[in-house]
Coordinates of C-alpha atoms in Angstrom, one line a residue:
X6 CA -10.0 -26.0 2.9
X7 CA -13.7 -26.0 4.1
X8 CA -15.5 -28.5 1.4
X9 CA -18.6 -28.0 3.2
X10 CA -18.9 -24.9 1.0
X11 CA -19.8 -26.7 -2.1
X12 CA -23.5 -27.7 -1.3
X13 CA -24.3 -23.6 -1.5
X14 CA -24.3 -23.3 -5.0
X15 CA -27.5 -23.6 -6.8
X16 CA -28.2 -23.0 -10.8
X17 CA -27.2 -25.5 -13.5
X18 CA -23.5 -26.2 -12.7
X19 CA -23.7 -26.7 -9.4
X20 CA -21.7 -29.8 -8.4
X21 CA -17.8 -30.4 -9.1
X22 CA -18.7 -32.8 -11.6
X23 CA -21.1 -30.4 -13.4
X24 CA -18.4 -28.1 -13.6
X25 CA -15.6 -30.2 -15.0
X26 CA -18.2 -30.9 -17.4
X27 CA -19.1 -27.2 -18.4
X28 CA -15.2 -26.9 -19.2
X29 CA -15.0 -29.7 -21.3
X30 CA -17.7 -28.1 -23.2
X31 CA -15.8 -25.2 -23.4
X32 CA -12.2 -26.7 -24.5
X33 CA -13.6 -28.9 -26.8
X34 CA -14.3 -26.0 -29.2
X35 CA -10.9 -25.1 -31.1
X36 CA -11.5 -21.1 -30.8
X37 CA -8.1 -20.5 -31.7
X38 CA -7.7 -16.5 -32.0
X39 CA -8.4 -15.3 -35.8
X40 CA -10.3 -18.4 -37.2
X41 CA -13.7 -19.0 -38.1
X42 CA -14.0 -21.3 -35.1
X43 CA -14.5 -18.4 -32.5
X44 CA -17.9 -18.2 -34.6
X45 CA -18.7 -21.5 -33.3
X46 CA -17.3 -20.8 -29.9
X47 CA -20.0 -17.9 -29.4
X48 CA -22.6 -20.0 -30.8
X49 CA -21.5 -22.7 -27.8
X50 CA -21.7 -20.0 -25.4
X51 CA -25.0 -18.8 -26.4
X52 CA -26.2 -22.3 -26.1
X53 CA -25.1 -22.8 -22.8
X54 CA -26.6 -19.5 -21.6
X55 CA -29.9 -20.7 -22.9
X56 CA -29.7 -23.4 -20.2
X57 CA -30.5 -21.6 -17.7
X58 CA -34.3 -21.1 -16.9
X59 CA -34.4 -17.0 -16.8
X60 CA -33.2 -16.4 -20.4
X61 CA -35.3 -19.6 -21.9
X62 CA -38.1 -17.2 -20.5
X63 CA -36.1 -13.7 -21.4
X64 CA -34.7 -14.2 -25.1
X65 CA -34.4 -10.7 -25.6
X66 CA -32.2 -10.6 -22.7
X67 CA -29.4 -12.5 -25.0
X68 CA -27.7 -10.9 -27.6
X69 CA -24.8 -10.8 -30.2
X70 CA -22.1 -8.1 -30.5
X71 CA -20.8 -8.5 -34.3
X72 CA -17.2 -7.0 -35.0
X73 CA -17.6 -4.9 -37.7
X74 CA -16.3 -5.7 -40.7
X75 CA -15.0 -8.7 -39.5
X76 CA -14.0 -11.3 -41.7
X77 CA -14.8 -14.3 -39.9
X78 CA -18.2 -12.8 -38.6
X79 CA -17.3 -12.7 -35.1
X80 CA -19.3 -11.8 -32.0
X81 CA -19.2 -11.0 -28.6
X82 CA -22.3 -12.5 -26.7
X83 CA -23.8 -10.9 -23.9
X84 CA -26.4 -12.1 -21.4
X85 CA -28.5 -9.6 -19.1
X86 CA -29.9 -10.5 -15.6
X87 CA -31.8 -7.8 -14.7
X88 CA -32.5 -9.0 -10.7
X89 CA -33.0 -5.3 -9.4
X90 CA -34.0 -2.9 -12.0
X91 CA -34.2 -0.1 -9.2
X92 CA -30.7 -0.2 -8.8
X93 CA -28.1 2.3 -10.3
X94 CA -25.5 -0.2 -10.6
X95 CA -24.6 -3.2 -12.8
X96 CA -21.9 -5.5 -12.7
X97 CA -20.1 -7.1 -15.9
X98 CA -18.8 -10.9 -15.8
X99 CA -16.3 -10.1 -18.5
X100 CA -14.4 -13.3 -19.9
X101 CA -12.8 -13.9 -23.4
X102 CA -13.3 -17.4 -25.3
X103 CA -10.3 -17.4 -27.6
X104 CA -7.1 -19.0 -27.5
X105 CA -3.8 -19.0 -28.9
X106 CA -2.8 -21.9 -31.5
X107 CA -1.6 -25.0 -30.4
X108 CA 1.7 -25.7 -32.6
X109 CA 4.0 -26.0 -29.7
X110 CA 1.8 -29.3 -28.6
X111 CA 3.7 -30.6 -31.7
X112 CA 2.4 -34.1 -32.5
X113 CA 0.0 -33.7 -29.9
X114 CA -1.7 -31.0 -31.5
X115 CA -5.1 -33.2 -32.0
X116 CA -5.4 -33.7 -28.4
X117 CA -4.9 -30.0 -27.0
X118 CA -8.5 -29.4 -27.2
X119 CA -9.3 -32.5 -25.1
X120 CA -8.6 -32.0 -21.8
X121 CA -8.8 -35.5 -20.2
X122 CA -7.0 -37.1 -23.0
X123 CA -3.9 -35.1 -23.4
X124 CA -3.7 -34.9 -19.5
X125 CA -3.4 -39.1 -19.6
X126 CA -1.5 -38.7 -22.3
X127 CA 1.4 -36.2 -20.8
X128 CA 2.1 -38.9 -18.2
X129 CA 3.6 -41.3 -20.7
X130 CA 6.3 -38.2 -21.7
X131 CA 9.7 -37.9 -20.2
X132 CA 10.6 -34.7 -21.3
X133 CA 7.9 -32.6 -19.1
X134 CA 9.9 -29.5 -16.3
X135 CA 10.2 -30.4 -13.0
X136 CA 6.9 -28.1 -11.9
X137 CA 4.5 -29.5 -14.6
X138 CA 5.8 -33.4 -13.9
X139 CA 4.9 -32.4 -10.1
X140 CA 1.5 -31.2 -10.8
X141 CA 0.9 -33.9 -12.7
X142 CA 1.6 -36.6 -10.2
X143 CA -0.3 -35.1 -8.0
X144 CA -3.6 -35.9 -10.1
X145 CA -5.3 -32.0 -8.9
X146 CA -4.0 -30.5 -12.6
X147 CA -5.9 -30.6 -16.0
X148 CA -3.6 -29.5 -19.1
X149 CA -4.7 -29.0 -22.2
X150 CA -5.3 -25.6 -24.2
X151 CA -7.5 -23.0 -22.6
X152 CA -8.2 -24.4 -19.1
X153 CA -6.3 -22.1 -17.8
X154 CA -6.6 -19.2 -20.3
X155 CA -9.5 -18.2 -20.1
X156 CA -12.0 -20.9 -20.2
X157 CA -12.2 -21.7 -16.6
X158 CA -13.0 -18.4 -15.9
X159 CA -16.0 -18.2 -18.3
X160 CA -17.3 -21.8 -16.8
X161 CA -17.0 -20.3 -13.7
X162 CA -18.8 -17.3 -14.6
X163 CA -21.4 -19.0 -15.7
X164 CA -22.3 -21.0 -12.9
X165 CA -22.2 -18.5 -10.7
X166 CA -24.7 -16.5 -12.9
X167 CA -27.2 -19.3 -13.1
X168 CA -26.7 -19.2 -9.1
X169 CA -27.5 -15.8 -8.6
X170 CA -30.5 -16.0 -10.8
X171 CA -31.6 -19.4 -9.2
X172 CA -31.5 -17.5 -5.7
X173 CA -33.4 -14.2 -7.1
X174 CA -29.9 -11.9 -5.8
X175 CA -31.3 -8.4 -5.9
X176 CA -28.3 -7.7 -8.6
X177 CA -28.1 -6.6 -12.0
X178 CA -25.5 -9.5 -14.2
X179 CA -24.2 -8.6 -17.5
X180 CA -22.4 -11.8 -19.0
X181 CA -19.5 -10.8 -21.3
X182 CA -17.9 -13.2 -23.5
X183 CA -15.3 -11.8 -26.0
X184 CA -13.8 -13.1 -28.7
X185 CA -10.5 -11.9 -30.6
X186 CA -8.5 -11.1 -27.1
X187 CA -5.8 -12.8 -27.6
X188 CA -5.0 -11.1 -30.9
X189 CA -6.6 -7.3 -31.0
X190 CA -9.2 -7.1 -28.1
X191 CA -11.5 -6.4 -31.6
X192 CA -14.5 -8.1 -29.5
X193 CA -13.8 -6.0 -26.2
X194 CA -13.4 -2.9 -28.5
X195 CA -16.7 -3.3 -30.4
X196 CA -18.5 -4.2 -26.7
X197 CA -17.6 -1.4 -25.1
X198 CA -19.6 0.8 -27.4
X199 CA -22.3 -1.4 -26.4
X200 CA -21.7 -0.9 -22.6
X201 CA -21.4 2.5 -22.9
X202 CA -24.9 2.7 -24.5
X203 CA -26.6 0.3 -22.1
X204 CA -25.5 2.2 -19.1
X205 CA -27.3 5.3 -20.4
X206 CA -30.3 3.5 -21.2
X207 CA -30.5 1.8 -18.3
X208 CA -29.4 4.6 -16.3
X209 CA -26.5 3.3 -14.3
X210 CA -24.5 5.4 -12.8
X211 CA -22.0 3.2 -12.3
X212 CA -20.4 -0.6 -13.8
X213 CA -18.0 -2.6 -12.0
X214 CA -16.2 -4.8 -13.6
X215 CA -15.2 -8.6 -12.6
X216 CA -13.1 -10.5 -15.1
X217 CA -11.8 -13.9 -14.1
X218 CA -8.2 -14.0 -15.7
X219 CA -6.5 -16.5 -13.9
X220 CA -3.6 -15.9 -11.7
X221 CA -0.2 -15.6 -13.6
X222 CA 3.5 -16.4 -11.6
X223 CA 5.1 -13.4 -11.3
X224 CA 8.7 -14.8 -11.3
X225 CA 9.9 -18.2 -12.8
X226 CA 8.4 -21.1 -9.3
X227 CA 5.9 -18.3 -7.9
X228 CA 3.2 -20.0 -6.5
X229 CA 1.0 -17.6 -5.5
X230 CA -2.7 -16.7 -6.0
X231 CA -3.5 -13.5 -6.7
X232 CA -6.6 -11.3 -7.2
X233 CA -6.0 -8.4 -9.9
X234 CA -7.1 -4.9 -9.1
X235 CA -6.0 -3.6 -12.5
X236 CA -4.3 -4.4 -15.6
X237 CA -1.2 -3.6 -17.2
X238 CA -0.8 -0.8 -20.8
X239 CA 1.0 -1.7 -23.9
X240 CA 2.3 0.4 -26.9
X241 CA 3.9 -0.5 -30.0
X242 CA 6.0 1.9 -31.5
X243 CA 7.3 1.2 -34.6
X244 CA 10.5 2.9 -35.8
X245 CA 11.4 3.4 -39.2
X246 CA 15.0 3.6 -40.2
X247 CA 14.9 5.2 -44.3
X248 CA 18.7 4.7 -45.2
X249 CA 20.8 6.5 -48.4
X250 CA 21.4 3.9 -50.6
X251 CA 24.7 3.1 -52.4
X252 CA 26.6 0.2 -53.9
X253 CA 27.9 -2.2 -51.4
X254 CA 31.9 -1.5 -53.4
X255 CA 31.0 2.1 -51.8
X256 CA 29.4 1.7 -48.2
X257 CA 30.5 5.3 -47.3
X258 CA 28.6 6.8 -50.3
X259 CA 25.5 6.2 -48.3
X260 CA 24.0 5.0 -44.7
X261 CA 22.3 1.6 -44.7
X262 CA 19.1 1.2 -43.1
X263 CA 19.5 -2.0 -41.6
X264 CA 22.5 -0.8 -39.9
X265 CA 20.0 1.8 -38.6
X266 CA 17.5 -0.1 -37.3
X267 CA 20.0 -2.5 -35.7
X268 CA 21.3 0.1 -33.5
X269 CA 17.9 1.1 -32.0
X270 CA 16.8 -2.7 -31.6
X271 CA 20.0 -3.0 -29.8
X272 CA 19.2 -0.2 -27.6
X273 CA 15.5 -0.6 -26.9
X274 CA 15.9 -4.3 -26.1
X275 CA 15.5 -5.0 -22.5
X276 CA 16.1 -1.5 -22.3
X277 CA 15.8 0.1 -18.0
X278 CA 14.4 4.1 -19.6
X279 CA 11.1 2.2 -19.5
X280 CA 11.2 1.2 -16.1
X281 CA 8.4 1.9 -13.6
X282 CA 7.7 0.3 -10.0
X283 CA 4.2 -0.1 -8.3
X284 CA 4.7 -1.5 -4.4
X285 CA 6.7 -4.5 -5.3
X286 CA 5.5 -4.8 -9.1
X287 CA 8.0 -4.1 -11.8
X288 CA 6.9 -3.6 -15.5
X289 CA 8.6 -5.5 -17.4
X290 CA 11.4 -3.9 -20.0
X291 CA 11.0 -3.9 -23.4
X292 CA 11.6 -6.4 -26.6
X293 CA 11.3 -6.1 -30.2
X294 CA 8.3 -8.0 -31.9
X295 CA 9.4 -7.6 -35.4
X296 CA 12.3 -6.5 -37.2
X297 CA 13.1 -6.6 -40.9
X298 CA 13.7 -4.6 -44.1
X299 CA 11.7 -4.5 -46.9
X300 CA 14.1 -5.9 -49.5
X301 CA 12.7 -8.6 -51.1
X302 CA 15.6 -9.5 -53.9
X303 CA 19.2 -10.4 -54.2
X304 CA 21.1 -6.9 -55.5
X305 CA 24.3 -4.8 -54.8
X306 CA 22.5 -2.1 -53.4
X307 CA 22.3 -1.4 -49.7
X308 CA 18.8 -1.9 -47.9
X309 CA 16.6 1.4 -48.3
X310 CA 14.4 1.0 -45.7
X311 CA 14.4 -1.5 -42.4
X312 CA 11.6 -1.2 -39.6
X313 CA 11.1 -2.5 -36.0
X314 CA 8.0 -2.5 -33.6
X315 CA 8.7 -3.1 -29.4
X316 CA 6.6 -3.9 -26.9
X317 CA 6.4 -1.5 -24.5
X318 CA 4.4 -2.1 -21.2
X319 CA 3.2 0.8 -19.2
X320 CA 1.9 1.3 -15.1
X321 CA 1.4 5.3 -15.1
X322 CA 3.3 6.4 -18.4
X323 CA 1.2 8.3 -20.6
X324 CA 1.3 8.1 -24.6
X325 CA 3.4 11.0 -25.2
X326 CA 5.5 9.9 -22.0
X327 CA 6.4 6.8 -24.4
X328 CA 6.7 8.2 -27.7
X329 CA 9.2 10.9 -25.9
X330 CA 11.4 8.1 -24.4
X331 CA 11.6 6.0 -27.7
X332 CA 12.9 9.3 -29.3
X333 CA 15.4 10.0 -27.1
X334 CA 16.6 6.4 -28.0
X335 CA 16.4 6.7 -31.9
X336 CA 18.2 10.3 -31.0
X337 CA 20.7 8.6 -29.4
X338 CA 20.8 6.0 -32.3
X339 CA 21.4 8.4 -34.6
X340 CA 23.7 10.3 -32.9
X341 CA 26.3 6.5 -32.5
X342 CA 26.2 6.4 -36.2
X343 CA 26.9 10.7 -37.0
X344 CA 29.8 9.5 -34.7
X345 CA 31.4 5.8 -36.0
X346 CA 30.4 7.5 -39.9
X347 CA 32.8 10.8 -39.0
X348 CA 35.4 8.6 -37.5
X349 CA 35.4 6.1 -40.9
X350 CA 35.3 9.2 -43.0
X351 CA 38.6 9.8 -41.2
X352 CA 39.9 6.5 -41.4
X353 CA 39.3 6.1 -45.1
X354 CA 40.3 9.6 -45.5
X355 CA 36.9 10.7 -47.4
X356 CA 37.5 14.3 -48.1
X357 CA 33.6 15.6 -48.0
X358 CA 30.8 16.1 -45.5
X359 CA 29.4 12.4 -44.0
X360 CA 25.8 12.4 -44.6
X361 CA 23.6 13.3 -40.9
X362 CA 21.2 10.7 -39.6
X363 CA 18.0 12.7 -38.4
X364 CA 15.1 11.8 -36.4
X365 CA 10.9 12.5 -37.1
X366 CA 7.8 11.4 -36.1
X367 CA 5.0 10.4 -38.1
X368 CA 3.0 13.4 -37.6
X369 CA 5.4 15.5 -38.4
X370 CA 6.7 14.7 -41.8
X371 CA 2.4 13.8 -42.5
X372 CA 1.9 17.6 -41.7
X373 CA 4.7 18.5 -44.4
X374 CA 3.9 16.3 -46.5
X375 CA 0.6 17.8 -46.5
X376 CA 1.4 21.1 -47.2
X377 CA 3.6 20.5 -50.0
X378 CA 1.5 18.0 -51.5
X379 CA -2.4 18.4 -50.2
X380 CA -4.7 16.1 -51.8
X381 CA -2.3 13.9 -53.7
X382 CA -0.4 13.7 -51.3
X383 CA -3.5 12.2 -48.3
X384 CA -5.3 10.6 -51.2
X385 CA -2.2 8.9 -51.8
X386 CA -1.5 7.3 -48.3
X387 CA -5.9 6.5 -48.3
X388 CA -5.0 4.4 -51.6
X389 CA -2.4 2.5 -50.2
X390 CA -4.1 1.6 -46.7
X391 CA -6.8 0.0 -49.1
X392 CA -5.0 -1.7 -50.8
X393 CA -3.0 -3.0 -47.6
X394 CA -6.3 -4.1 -46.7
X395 CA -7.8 -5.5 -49.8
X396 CA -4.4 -8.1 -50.1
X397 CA -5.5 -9.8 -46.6
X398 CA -3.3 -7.2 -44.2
X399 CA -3.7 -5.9 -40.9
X400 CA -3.4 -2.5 -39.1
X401 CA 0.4 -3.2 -38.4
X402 CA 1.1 -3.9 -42.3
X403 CA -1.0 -0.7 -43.1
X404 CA 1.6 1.0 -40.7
X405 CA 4.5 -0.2 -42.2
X406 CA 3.0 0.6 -45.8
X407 CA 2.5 4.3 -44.8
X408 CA 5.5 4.7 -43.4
X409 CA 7.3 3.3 -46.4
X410 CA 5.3 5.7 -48.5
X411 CA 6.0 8.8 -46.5
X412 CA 9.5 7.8 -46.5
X413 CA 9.3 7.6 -50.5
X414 CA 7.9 11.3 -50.5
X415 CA 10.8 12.6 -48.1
X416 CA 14.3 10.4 -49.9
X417 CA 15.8 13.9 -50.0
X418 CA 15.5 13.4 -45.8
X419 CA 17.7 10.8 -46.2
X420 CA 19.0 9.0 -44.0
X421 CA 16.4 9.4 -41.0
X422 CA 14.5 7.8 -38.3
X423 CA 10.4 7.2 -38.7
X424 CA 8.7 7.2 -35.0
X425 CA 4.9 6.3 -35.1
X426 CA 2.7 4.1 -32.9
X427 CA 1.4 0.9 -34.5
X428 CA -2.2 -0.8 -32.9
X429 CA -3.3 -2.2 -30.9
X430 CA -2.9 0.5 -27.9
X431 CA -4.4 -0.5 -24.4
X432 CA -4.6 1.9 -21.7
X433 CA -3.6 0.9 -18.3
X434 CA -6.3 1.0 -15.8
X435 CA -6.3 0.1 -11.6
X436 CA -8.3 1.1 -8.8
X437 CA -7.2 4.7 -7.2
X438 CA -7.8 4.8 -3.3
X439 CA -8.5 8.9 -4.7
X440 CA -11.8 7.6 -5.8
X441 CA -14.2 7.1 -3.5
X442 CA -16.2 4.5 -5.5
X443 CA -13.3 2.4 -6.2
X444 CA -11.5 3.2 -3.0
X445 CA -14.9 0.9 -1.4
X446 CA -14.0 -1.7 -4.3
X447 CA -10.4 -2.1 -2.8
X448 CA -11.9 -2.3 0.6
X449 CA -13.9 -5.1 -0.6
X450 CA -11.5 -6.7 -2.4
X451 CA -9.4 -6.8 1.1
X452 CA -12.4 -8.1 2.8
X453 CA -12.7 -10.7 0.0
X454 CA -8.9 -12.1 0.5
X455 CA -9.0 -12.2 4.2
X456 CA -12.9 -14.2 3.7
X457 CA -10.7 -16.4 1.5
X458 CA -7.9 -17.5 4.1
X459 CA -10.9 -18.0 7.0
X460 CA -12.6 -20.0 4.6
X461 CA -10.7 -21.9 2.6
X462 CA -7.1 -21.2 4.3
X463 CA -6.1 -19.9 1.0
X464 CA -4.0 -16.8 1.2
X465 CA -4.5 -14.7 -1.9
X466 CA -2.0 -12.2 -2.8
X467 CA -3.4 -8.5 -4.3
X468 CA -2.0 -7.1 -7.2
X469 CA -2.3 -3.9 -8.9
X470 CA -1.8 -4.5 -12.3
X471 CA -2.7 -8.3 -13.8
X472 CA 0.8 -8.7 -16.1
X473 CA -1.2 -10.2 -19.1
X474 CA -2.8 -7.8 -21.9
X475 CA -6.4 -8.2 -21.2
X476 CA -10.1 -6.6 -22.4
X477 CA -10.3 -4.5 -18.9
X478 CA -8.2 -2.2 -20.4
X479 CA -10.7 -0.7 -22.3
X480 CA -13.2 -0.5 -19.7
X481 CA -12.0 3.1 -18.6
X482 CA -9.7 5.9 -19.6
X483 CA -8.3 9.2 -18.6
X484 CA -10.6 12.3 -19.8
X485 CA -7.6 14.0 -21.0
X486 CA -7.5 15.3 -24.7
X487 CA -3.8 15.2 -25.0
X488 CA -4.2 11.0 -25.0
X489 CA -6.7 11.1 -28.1
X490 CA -4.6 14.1 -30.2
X491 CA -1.3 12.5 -29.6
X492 CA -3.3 8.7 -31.0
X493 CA -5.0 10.9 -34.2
X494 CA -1.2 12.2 -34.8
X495 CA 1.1 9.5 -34.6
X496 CA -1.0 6.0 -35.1
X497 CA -1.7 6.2 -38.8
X498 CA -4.0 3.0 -38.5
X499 CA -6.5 4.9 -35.8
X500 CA -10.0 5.3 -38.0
X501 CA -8.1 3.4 -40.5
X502 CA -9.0 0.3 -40.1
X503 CA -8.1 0.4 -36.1
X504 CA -11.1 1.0 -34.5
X505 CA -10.3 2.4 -30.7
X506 CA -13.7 4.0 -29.5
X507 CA -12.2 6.4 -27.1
X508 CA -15.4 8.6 -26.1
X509 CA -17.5 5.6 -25.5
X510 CA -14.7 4.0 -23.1
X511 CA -14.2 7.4 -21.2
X512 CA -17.7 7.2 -20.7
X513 CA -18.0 4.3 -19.8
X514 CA -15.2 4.4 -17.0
X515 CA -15.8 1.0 -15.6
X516 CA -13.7 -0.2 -12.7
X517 CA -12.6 -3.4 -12.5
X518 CA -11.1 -6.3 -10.7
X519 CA -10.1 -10.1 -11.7
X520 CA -11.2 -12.4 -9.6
X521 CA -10.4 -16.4 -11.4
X522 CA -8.9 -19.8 -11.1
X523 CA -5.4 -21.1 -10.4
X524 CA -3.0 -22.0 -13.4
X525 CA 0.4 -21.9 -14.5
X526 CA 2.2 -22.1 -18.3
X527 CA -0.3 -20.1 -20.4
X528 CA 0.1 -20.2 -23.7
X529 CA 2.7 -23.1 -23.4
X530 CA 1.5 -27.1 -24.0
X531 CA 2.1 -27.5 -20.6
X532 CA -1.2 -25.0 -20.0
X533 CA -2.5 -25.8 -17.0
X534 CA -5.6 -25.3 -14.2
X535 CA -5.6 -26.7 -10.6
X536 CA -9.1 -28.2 -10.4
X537 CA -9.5 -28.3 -6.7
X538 CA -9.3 -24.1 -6.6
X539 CA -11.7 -24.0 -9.7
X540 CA -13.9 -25.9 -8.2
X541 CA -14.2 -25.4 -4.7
X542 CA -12.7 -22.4 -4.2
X543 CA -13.0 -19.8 -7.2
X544 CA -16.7 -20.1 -7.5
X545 CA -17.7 -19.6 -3.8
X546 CA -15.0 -15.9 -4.1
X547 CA -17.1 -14.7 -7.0
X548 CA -20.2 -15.1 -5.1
X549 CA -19.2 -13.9 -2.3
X550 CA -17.7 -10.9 -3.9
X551 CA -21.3 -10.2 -5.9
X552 CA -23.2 -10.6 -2.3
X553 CA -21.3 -8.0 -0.8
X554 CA -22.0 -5.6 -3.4
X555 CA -25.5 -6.6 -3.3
X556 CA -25.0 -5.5 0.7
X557 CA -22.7 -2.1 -0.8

């Protein structure tokens, strides 16, 4: 690598040492996702952005971003560098400063959030892999929880801000920092509004992106570096099996519903009718996140009603392209037990028709149940998402509660399937050569990578989808209606508590790409950064990157 690089950064944090130190700052604060101490993480990160000279002199130019309703009062901060006001275009530093928990450090758990110590500390263990004992002899790795994911990325962002302010760059900045994106993207989702409002004021006809995520393995010893020129979609669909109940003496008197919901979990998990290929990237299948019934005491009686939600990952499948495959599924689900109920009816010798297992969706039997019920029916289902809400649950609980209730208005249905969508939804996004605007983002991006290996001889690999959920999902989405109408149908929580502003991210439409730091194991306690690409090398990309749009 070409060290020499290091004496061309100006601004507050311009030194390896500085840096470090910046991170530290960072780490120490326990912002674990859905606490009270993501409050005190934005206050940190307003602080820091006070530092630098421009905004001391421009306090206006800082603000908050409060999630409504939020019951931690949360914020996104934001930060606006306004270094060519002539310009059309603005470019967002987009980072999130939450973290995951820290339980699997076990009885290390005090020391996650200091860096230095739990990195001496890891060298007294025994029981570390093969990889993370490697990197750790090698004295270039810090562990500890959120130096790789995402607070390197943030420190890094910020020092290159306070350099391209120091230098004058003819560029308009806008420093993001989320909270809440490792649980619901709530911070991302209240920005964008924000964004979108901003780039009509300002008149800009166009935002660019640039997150710093840091590089994820693709395959278990990858050890590649990667810039991300997109990110990967997710869906949860939640599945609803409402059973015919009967006494456990008399199983063929009725279907039970965790039987039900075992047969789709067994055929959605893992499951290859998801599958979709990009170049040489593969989504990965899908896997159930929860599964249960909602029988809470000891009794005779067959389970009622059983429930399941799946993540499902997405390149180029559309909404309706999901919900249509997870159908087929539960179709075919239902159609296994029609079959092994007919052939026990046999066996038994059960003289009468078998009851049939059918399939609906959420919008379908809400549309019924609408028309045979009207306002008791909708004021109903409003009642019981309040009171969901009021007893401490989330959008996912106030799914399940609907569904249970609509299944309670259709028992004469039984047994069937439920399909709905549960939140959060993320769209997936990536640069499309078809676009001429993002076409000369992928051009640059190529010029970035091939700057890279002259300068530093790092080879960095391009990837179109970064395999992590992250906030530049909602920085554009397609125009089409069909997206929003098949959301309003079958995601009960949308405007009910989930909050997906869908006109002010289409209008938006913000490309993006990720340019960050080098880690491995996030979300693990062996979370890691390599501190020689964070600080020599990550920095140096970034401005680079922001000097040859200042040259677009």
């Amino acid at each position: 690598m070409n060290r020499n690089m290091k004496g061309n950064m100006k601004g507050n944090w311009n030194s390896t040492e500085k840096l470090i130190h910046l991170l530290g700052e960072l780490t120490a604060v326990e912002s674990v996702v859905g606490t009270s101490k993501e409050v005190e993480m934005g206050e940190k990160v307003e602080e820091l952005v006070n530092q630098i000279e421009y905004f001391k002199a421009h306090p206006e130019a800082v603000c908050r971003i409060p999630i409504k309703d939020d019951h931690w009062n949360r914020f996104s901060v934001t930060a606006v560098y306004e270094g060519n006001p002539n310009d059309s275009s603005a470019y967002v530093l987009l980072s999130h400063f939450d973290v995951v928990g820290v339980d699997d450090f076990g009885q290390y758990k005090d020391l996650a959030f200091n860096h230095h110590r739990y990195t001496k500390q890891l060298e007294q263990l025994e029981d570390l892999s093969e990889d993370a004992a490697t990197d750790l002899a090698t004295g270039e790795w810090l562990f500890g929880r959120g130096v790789m994911d995402m607070k390197a990325g943030l420190a890094v962002q910020l020092a290159v801000m306070s350099d391209a302010i120091e230098n004058r760059k003819p560029i308009n900045l806008i420093l993001l920092a989320t909270p809440d994106e490792e649980r619901n993207s709530e911070g991302m989702l209240a920005a964008v509004e924000w964004l979108a409002e901003l780039k009509q004021t300002k008149g800009y006809d166009q935002m660019v992106g640039i997150c710093s995520e840091p590089s994820f393995t693709s395959f278990p010893g990858d050890q590649s570096k990667y810039v991300y020129t997109g990110s990967v979609g997710k869906m949860l669909p939640l599945v609803c099996a409402v059973g015919l109940e009967t006494h456990v003496g008399e199983p063929l008197a009725g279907v039970n519903a965790s039987w039900m919901i075992s047969e789709v979990v067994s055929e959605m998990e893992l499951s290859d009718r998801f599958y979709e290929q990009s170049g040489e990237e593969i989504v990965p299948p899908p896997t159930v996140l929860r599964l249960a019934d909602l029988k809470y005491e000891y009794n005779v009686q067959t389970p009622t009603f059983a429930y399941a939600t799946f993540n499902i990952l997405t390149y180029t499948k559309t909404v309706q392209d999901v919900l249509n495959e997870v159908n087929e599924v539960v179709s075919e689900s239902a159609n296994k037990i029609n079959q092994r109920l007919s052939g026990r009816y046999q066996t038994y010798k059960v003289k009468r028709q078998h009851p049939a297992v059918s399939v609906y969706t959420y919008g379908e039997l809400k549309e019924r149940g609408t028309a045979l019920y009207g306002e008791s029916f909708t004021g109903q289902l409003e009642s019981i998402s309040k009171r969901v809400y009021q007893n401490g649950g989330d959008t996912r609980d106030v799914t399940i509660a609907l569904a249970k209730e609509v299944g309670d208005y259709f028992v004469d249905l039984a047994p069937f399937y439920l399909v709905m969508l549960a939140p959060p939804f993320y769209p997936s996004v990536r640069l499309e050569e078809k676009n001429a605007d993002e076409a000369a983002l992928l051009y640059e991006v190529g010029e970035l990578q091939k700057w890279t290996e002259e300068t530093f001889g790092e080879n960095i690999s391009r990837m179109h989808y970064f395999p992590g959920l992250s906030d530049v999902s909602y920085g554009k989405m397609d125009k089409d209606l069909k997206v929003k109408q098949t959301l309003e149908r079958e995601m009960p929580a949308l405007s009910n508590g989930y909050d997906l502003p869908i006109t002010a991210i289409q209008s938006l439409q913000m490309a993006t790409v990720n340019i960050g730091p080098y880690g491995k194991d996030a979300h693990k306690r062996t979370e890691r950064l390599h501190l020689p690409f964070f600080t020599d090398v990550t920095p140096y990309m970034l401005m680079r990157f922001i000097d040859q749009m200042i040259k677009k």
